[in-house]
PDB file of C-alpha atoms in Angstrom:
ATOM      1  CA  UNK A 216      15.987  10.801  32.393  1.00 68.00           C
ATOM      2  CA  UNK A 217      16.549  14.565  32.987  1.00 71.00           C
ATOM      3  CA  UNK A 218      15.523  16.860  30.124  1.00 76.00           C
ATOM      4  CA  UNK A 219      19.105  17.889  29.402  1.00 79.00           C
ATOM      5  CA  UNK A 220      20.174  14.259  29.143  1.00 90.00           C
ATOM      6  CA  UNK A 221      17.356  13.157  26.854  1.00 94.00           C
ATOM      7  CA  UNK A 222      17.854  16.226  24.657  1.00 94.00           C
ATOM      8  CA  UNK A 223      21.496  15.179  24.317  1.00 96.00           C
ATOM      9  CA  UNK A 224      20.282  11.714  23.299  1.00 97.00           C
ATOM     10  CA  UNK A 225      18.014  13.252  20.661  1.00 97.00           C
ATOM     11  CA  UNK A 226      20.978  15.185  19.292  1.00 96.00           C
ATOM     12  CA  UNK A 227      22.993  11.964  19.160  1.00 97.00           C
ATOM     13  CA  UNK A 228      20.145  10.310  17.246  1.00 98.00           C
ATOM     14  CA  UNK A 229      19.922  13.191  14.775  1.00 97.00           C
ATOM     15  CA  UNK A 230      23.663  12.961  14.157  1.00 97.00           C
ATOM     16  CA  UNK A 231      23.489   9.180  13.707  1.00 97.00           C
ATOM     17  CA  UNK A 232      20.589   9.531  11.263  1.00 97.00           C
ATOM     18  CA  UNK A 233      22.472  12.119   9.204  1.00 96.00           C
ATOM     19  CA  UNK A 234      25.669  10.076   9.152  1.00 97.00           C
ATOM     20  CA  UNK A 235      23.973   6.795   8.242  1.00 96.00           C
ATOM     21  CA  UNK A 236      21.319   8.245   5.897  1.00 95.00           C
ATOM     22  CA  UNK A 237      18.409   7.172   8.076  1.00 96.00           C
ATOM     23  CA  UNK A 238      15.290   9.228   7.291  1.00 92.00           C
ATOM     24  CA  UNK A 239      13.789  10.879  10.362  1.00 93.00           C
ATOM     25  CA  UNK A 240      11.134  13.586  10.556  1.00 90.00           C
ATOM     26  CA  UNK A 241      12.118  17.149   9.754  1.00 85.00           C
ATOM     27  CA  UNK A 242      12.279  19.264  12.910  1.00 89.00           C
ATOM     28  CA  UNK A 243       9.438  21.611  11.939  1.00 87.00           C
ATOM     29  CA  UNK A 244       7.257  18.645  11.057  1.00 88.00           C
ATOM     30  CA  UNK A 245       7.856  16.749  14.278  1.00 94.00           C
ATOM     31  CA  UNK A 246       7.294  19.865  16.382  1.00 94.00           C
ATOM     32  CA  UNK A 247       3.926  20.338  14.654  1.00 94.00           C
ATOM     33  CA  UNK A 248       3.064  16.659  15.146  1.00 96.00           C
ATOM     34  CA  UNK A 249       3.945  16.850  18.838  1.00 97.00           C
ATOM     35  CA  UNK A 250       1.776  19.939  19.238  1.00 97.00           C
ATOM     36  CA  UNK A 251      -1.165  18.155  17.633  1.00 97.00           C
ATOM     37  CA  UNK A 252      -0.620  15.078  19.803  1.00 98.00           C
ATOM     38  CA  UNK A 253      -0.435  17.209  22.946  1.00 98.00           C
ATOM     39  CA  UNK A 254      -3.781  18.701  21.990  1.00 97.00           C
ATOM     40  CA  UNK A 255      -5.243  15.245  21.366  1.00 98.00           C
ATOM     41  CA  UNK A 256      -3.639  13.533  24.387  1.00 97.00           C
ATOM     42  CA  UNK A 257      -3.813   9.925  23.130  1.00 98.00           C
ATOM     43  CA  UNK A 258      -3.223   7.233  25.728  1.00 97.00           C
ATOM     44  CA  UNK A 259      -2.189   4.539  23.246  1.00 98.00           C
ATOM     45  CA  UNK A 260      -0.391   5.253  19.975  1.00 98.00           C
ATOM     46  CA  UNK A 261       0.769   3.017  17.119  1.00 98.00           C
ATOM     47  CA  UNK A 262       3.631   4.043  14.838  1.00 98.00           C
ATOM     48  CA  UNK A 263       4.385   2.364  11.508  1.00 98.00           C
ATOM     49  CA  UNK A 264       8.036   2.946  10.647  1.00 97.00           C
ATOM     50  CA  UNK A 265      10.278   3.097  13.731  1.00 97.00           C
ATOM     51  CA  UNK A 266      13.582   3.628  11.908  1.00 97.00           C
ATOM     52  CA  UNK A 267      15.954   4.264  14.867  1.00 98.00           C
ATOM     53  CA  UNK A 268      13.182   5.270  17.280  1.00 98.00           C
ATOM     54  CA  UNK A 269      13.584   9.049  17.050  1.00 98.00           C
ATOM     55  CA  UNK A 270       9.955  10.049  16.556  1.00 97.00           C
ATOM     56  CA  UNK A 271       8.691   7.404  19.003  1.00 98.00           C
ATOM     57  CA  UNK A 272      10.956   8.750  21.740  1.00 98.00           C
ATOM     58  CA  UNK A 273      10.105  12.358  20.938  1.00 98.00           C
ATOM     59  CA  UNK A 274       6.423  11.441  21.243  1.00 98.00           C
ATOM     60  CA  UNK A 275       7.001   9.527  24.490  1.00 98.00           C
ATOM     61  CA  UNK A 276       8.754  12.522  26.021  1.00 97.00           C
ATOM     62  CA  UNK A 277       5.989  14.913  24.897  1.00 97.00           C
ATOM     63  CA  UNK A 278       3.209  12.599  26.147  1.00 97.00           C
ATOM     64  CA  UNK A 279       4.322  11.284  29.550  1.00 96.00           C
ATOM     65  CA  UNK A 280       1.070   9.333  30.088  1.00 96.00           C
ATOM     66  CA  UNK A 281       1.033   7.612  26.697  1.00 97.00           C
ATOM     67  CA  UNK A 282       2.263   4.173  25.662  1.00 97.00           C
ATOM     68  CA  UNK A 283       3.575   3.581  22.152  1.00 98.00           C
ATOM     69  CA  UNK A 284       3.860   0.503  19.953  1.00 98.00           C
ATOM     70  CA  UNK A 285       6.161   1.049  16.979  1.00 98.00           C
ATOM     71  CA  UNK A 286       6.842  -1.318  14.062  1.00 98.00           C
ATOM     72  CA  UNK A 287      10.024  -1.551  11.975  1.00 98.00           C
ATOM     73  CA  UNK A 288      10.839  -4.188   9.353  1.00 97.00           C
ATOM     74  CA  UNK A 289      14.573  -3.435   8.992  1.00 97.00           C
ATOM     75  CA  UNK A 290      16.404  -5.575  11.566  1.00 97.00           C
ATOM     76  CA  UNK A 291      19.457  -3.319  11.800  1.00 97.00           C
ATOM     77  CA  UNK A 292      17.388  -0.195  12.373  1.00 97.00           C
ATOM     78  CA  UNK A 293      15.157  -2.042  14.837  1.00 98.00           C
ATOM     79  CA  UNK A 294      18.222  -3.145  16.810  1.00 98.00           C
ATOM     80  CA  UNK A 295      19.535   0.415  16.878  1.00 98.00           C
ATOM     81  CA  UNK A 296      16.130   1.673  18.000  1.00 98.00           C
ATOM     82  CA  UNK A 297      16.104  -0.822  20.883  1.00 98.00           C
ATOM     83  CA  UNK A 298      19.455   0.557  22.046  1.00 97.00           C
ATOM     84  CA  UNK A 299      18.276   4.154  21.955  1.00 98.00           C
ATOM     85  CA  UNK A 300      14.996   3.263  23.690  1.00 98.00           C
ATOM     86  CA  UNK A 301      16.925   1.486  26.461  1.00 97.00           C
ATOM     87  CA  UNK A 302      19.257   4.458  26.810  1.00 96.00           C
ATOM     88  CA  UNK A 303      16.309   6.856  27.070  1.00 96.00           C
ATOM     89  CA  UNK A 304      14.837   5.057  30.073  1.00 94.00           C
ATOM     90  CA  UNK A 305      11.441   5.032  28.341  1.00 95.00           C
ATOM     91  CA  UNK A 306      11.393   1.334  27.498  1.00 94.00           C
ATOM     92  CA  UNK A 307       8.429   0.833  29.837  1.00 95.00           C
ATOM     93  CA  UNK A 308       6.246   2.928  27.539  1.00 97.00           C
ATOM     94  CA  UNK A 309       7.766   2.292  24.095  1.00 98.00           C
ATOM     95  CA  UNK A 310       7.530  -1.206  22.589  1.00 97.00           C
ATOM     96  CA  UNK A 311       9.502  -1.682  19.358  1.00 98.00           C
ATOM     97  CA  UNK A 312       8.305  -4.583  17.198  1.00 97.00           C
ATOM     98  CA  UNK A 313      10.459  -6.018  14.403  1.00 98.00           C
ATOM     99  CA  UNK A 314       8.035  -6.947  11.610  1.00 97.00           C
ATOM    100  CA  UNK A 315       6.732  -5.961   8.203  1.00 97.00           C
ATOM    101  CA  UNK A 316       3.673  -3.869   9.040  1.00 97.00           C
ATOM    102  CA  UNK A 317       1.879  -5.125   5.923  1.00 97.00           C
ATOM    103  CA  UNK A 318       2.388  -8.764   6.977  1.00 96.00           C
ATOM    104  CA  UNK A 319       1.982  -8.491  10.758  1.00 97.00           C
ATOM    105  CA  UNK A 320      -1.055 -10.184  12.307  1.00 96.00           C
ATOM    106  CA  UNK A 321      -2.851  -7.174  13.807  1.00 95.00           C
ATOM    107  CA  UNK A 322      -4.601  -9.474  16.293  1.00 93.00           C
ATOM    108  CA  UNK A 323      -1.288  -9.423  18.191  1.00 90.00           C
ATOM    109  CA  UNK A 324      -1.617  -5.684  18.796  1.00 95.00           C
ATOM    110  CA  UNK A 325      -3.753  -3.682  21.193  1.00 87.00           C
ATOM    111  CA  UNK A 326      -7.391  -3.802  20.010  1.00 87.00           C
ATOM    112  CA  UNK A 327      -7.699  -0.011  19.948  1.00 95.00           C
ATOM    113  CA  UNK A 328      -5.339   2.940  19.589  1.00 98.00           C
ATOM    114  CA  UNK A 329      -6.219   6.595  20.033  1.00 98.00           C
ATOM    115  CA  UNK A 330      -3.693   7.601  17.378  1.00 98.00           C
ATOM    116  CA  UNK A 331      -1.794   5.965  14.528  1.00 98.00           C
ATOM    117  CA  UNK A 332       1.272   7.585  12.980  1.00 98.00           C
ATOM    118  CA  UNK A 333       2.187   6.304   9.498  1.00 96.00           C
ATOM    119  CA  UNK A 334       5.789   7.010   8.510  1.00 94.00           C
ATOM    120  CA  UNK A 335       6.798   3.850   6.655  1.00 92.00           C
ATOM    121  CA  UNK A 336       7.097   2.891   2.945  1.00 90.00           C
ATOM    122  CA  UNK A 337       5.736   5.979   1.196  1.00 88.00           C
ATOM    123  CA  UNK A 338       4.154   4.185  -1.751  1.00 90.00           C
ATOM    124  CA  UNK A 339       2.145   1.884   0.552  1.00 95.00           C
ATOM    125  CA  UNK A 340       0.206   4.411   2.646  1.00 95.00           C
ATOM    126  CA  UNK A 341      -3.182   3.368   1.312  1.00 94.00           C
ATOM    127  CA  UNK A 342      -2.472  -0.266   2.169  1.00 96.00           C
ATOM    128  CA  UNK A 343      -1.267   0.710   5.658  1.00 97.00           C
ATOM    129  CA  UNK A 344      -4.350   2.836   6.197  1.00 96.00           C
ATOM    130  CA  UNK A 345      -6.789   0.137   5.132  1.00 95.00           C
ATOM    131  CA  UNK A 346      -5.084  -2.475   7.294  1.00 97.00           C
ATOM    132  CA  UNK A 347      -4.797  -0.443  10.505  1.00 97.00           C
ATOM    133  CA  UNK A 348      -7.834   1.844  10.520  1.00 95.00           C
ATOM    134  CA  UNK A 349      -9.836  -0.907  12.240  1.00 95.00           C
ATOM    135  CA  UNK A 350      -7.566  -0.546  15.306  1.00 97.00           C
ATOM    136  CA  UNK A 351      -8.414   3.143  15.684  1.00 97.00           C
ATOM    137  CA  UNK A 352     -10.819   4.218  18.416  1.00 95.00           C
ATOM    138  CA  UNK A 353     -13.847   6.336  17.406  1.00 93.00           C
ATOM    139  CA  UNK A 354     -12.674   9.940  17.296  1.00 94.00           C
ATOM    140  CA  UNK A 355      -9.083   8.746  16.996  1.00 97.00           C
ATOM    141  CA  UNK A 356      -6.630  10.288  14.561  1.00 98.00           C
ATOM    142  CA  UNK A 357      -4.325   8.871  11.907  1.00 98.00           C
ATOM    143  CA  UNK A 358      -1.319  11.079  11.108  1.00 97.00           C
ATOM    144  CA  UNK A 359       0.514  10.521   7.794  1.00 96.00           C
ATOM    145  CA  UNK A 360       3.934  12.055   7.148  1.00 93.00           C
ATOM    146  CA  UNK A 361       5.665  12.814   3.827  1.00 92.00           C
ATOM    147  CA  UNK A 362       2.536  13.749   1.909  1.00 91.00           C
ATOM    148  CA  UNK A 363       4.572  16.227  -0.150  1.00 91.00           C
ATOM    149  CA  UNK A 364       7.743  14.139  -0.633  1.00 91.00           C
ATOM    150  CA  UNK A 365       9.989  17.172  -0.889  1.00 87.00           C
ATOM    151  CA  UNK A 366       7.596  18.886  -3.282  1.00 89.00           C
ATOM    152  CA  UNK A 367       7.531  16.036  -5.818  1.00 92.00           C
ATOM    153  CA  UNK A 368       3.818  15.292  -5.252  1.00 91.00           C
ATOM    154  CA  UNK A 369       3.005  18.793  -6.488  1.00 92.00           C
ATOM    155  CA  UNK A 370       5.295  18.592  -9.535  1.00 92.00           C
ATOM    156  CA  UNK A 371       4.222  17.466 -13.020  1.00 92.00           C
ATOM    157  CA  UNK A 372       4.908  13.735 -13.134  1.00 93.00           C
ATOM    158  CA  UNK A 373       7.332  14.138 -16.052  1.00 92.00           C
ATOM    159  CA  UNK A 374       9.576  16.231 -13.774  1.00 94.00           C
ATOM    160  CA  UNK A 375       9.710  13.489 -11.127  1.00 92.00           C
ATOM    161  CA  UNK A 376      12.659  11.033 -11.401  1.00 93.00           C
ATOM    162  CA  UNK A 377      11.438   7.867 -13.137  1.00 93.00           C
ATOM    163  CA  UNK A 378      12.350   5.602 -10.241  1.00 93.00           C
ATOM    164  CA  UNK A 379      10.065   7.602  -7.935  1.00 93.00           C
ATOM    165  CA  UNK A 380       7.055   8.055 -10.199  1.00 94.00           C
ATOM    166  CA  UNK A 381       5.116   5.007  -8.965  1.00 94.00           C
ATOM    167  CA  UNK A 382       5.566   6.130  -5.351  1.00 94.00           C
ATOM    168  CA  UNK A 383       4.444   9.680  -6.182  1.00 93.00           C
ATOM    169  CA  UNK A 384       1.403   8.424  -8.088  1.00 94.00           C
ATOM    170  CA  UNK A 385       0.492   6.231  -5.087  1.00 94.00           C
ATOM    171  CA  UNK A 386       0.780   9.165  -2.668  1.00 95.00           C
ATOM    172  CA  UNK A 387      -1.371  11.324  -4.936  1.00 93.00           C
ATOM    173  CA  UNK A 388      -3.996   8.584  -5.169  1.00 93.00           C
ATOM    174  CA  UNK A 389      -3.961   8.161  -1.387  1.00 95.00           C
ATOM    175  CA  UNK A 390      -4.403  11.904  -0.841  1.00 95.00           C
ATOM    176  CA  UNK A 391      -7.354  11.932  -3.252  1.00 93.00           C
ATOM    177  CA  UNK A 392      -8.919   8.925  -1.526  1.00 93.00           C
ATOM    178  CA  UNK A 393      -8.649  10.553   1.888  1.00 94.00           C
ATOM    179  CA  UNK A 394      -9.959  13.883   0.602  1.00 92.00           C
ATOM    180  CA  UNK A 395     -13.335  12.267   0.053  1.00 88.00           C
ATOM    181  CA  UNK A 396     -13.233   9.477   2.651  1.00 94.00           C
ATOM    182  CA  UNK A 397     -16.699   8.949   4.192  1.00 95.00           C
ATOM    183  CA  UNK A 398     -15.315   7.772   7.534  1.00 95.00           C
ATOM    184  CA  UNK A 399     -12.684  10.437   8.188  1.00 97.00           C
ATOM    185  CA  UNK A 400     -12.323  14.198   8.289  1.00 96.00           C
ATOM    186  CA  UNK A 401      -8.921  14.953   6.789  1.00 96.00           C
ATOM    187  CA  UNK A 402      -6.707  18.024   6.620  1.00 95.00           C
ATOM    188  CA  UNK A 403      -3.363  18.331   4.828  1.00 94.00           C
ATOM    189  CA  UNK A 404      -1.019  20.589   6.778  1.00 93.00           C
ATOM    190  CA  UNK A 405       1.866  22.284   4.922  1.00 90.00           C
ATOM    191  CA  UNK A 406       4.381  21.571   7.680  1.00 86.00           C
ATOM    192  CA  UNK A 407       7.596  19.587   7.487  1.00 85.00           C
ATOM    193  CA  UNK A 408       7.255  17.328   4.452  1.00 90.00           C
ATOM    194  CA  UNK A 409       3.454  17.511   4.440  1.00 92.00           C
ATOM    195  CA  UNK A 410       1.362  16.060   7.295  1.00 94.00           C
ATOM    196  CA  UNK A 411      -2.075  14.564   6.627  1.00 95.00           C
ATOM    197  CA  UNK A 412      -4.309  14.529   9.713  1.00 97.00           C
ATOM    198  CA  UNK A 413      -7.346  12.212   9.527  1.00 97.00           C
ATOM    199  CA  UNK A 414      -9.885  12.115  12.361  1.00 97.00           C
ATOM    200  CA  UNK A 415     -12.233   9.130  12.512  1.00 96.00           C
ATOM    201  CA  UNK A 416     -15.881  10.195  12.478  1.00 92.00           C
TER     202      UNK A 416
END
């Protein structure tokens, strides 16, 4: 698909996401992620949290030699993602799987990925990490979005809405765990909504 055409598709996806309240990456954050991925040049990438396929397609366009597996548990969003992936012409490199990433049998996936991008249920990042780190190649990188959650992670917990406090506590605990993880070198980048970059030692 010509650049002008796929950029028009991305604009359509951004409009759809805004209209239907589908969370997609902030533009500054995804541009930073794409820059990091272009530096890394992973051949195989796993994404947890497809939504409508926006970030997966942005990654596929930025990394023309990469193949991407992406997992989404919401059937309606997965169906919409399949449509956008088909329209993009990148369906040969982007495989969208409809499943709960915490319940999926990982033996059904590629044994090793060069990169994993976690952008699913925010309060479950530690569980995602523990489940999928075994699929990461040595020297591979796990990227985690929404580590700031619109600034709430940095706020006193009493200022966080009650319904979000458990999620915020879980994100804080995950950040602390990764800060001292013996198997990964981690850096929290203040871009987008907070991007945690963890390289496997």
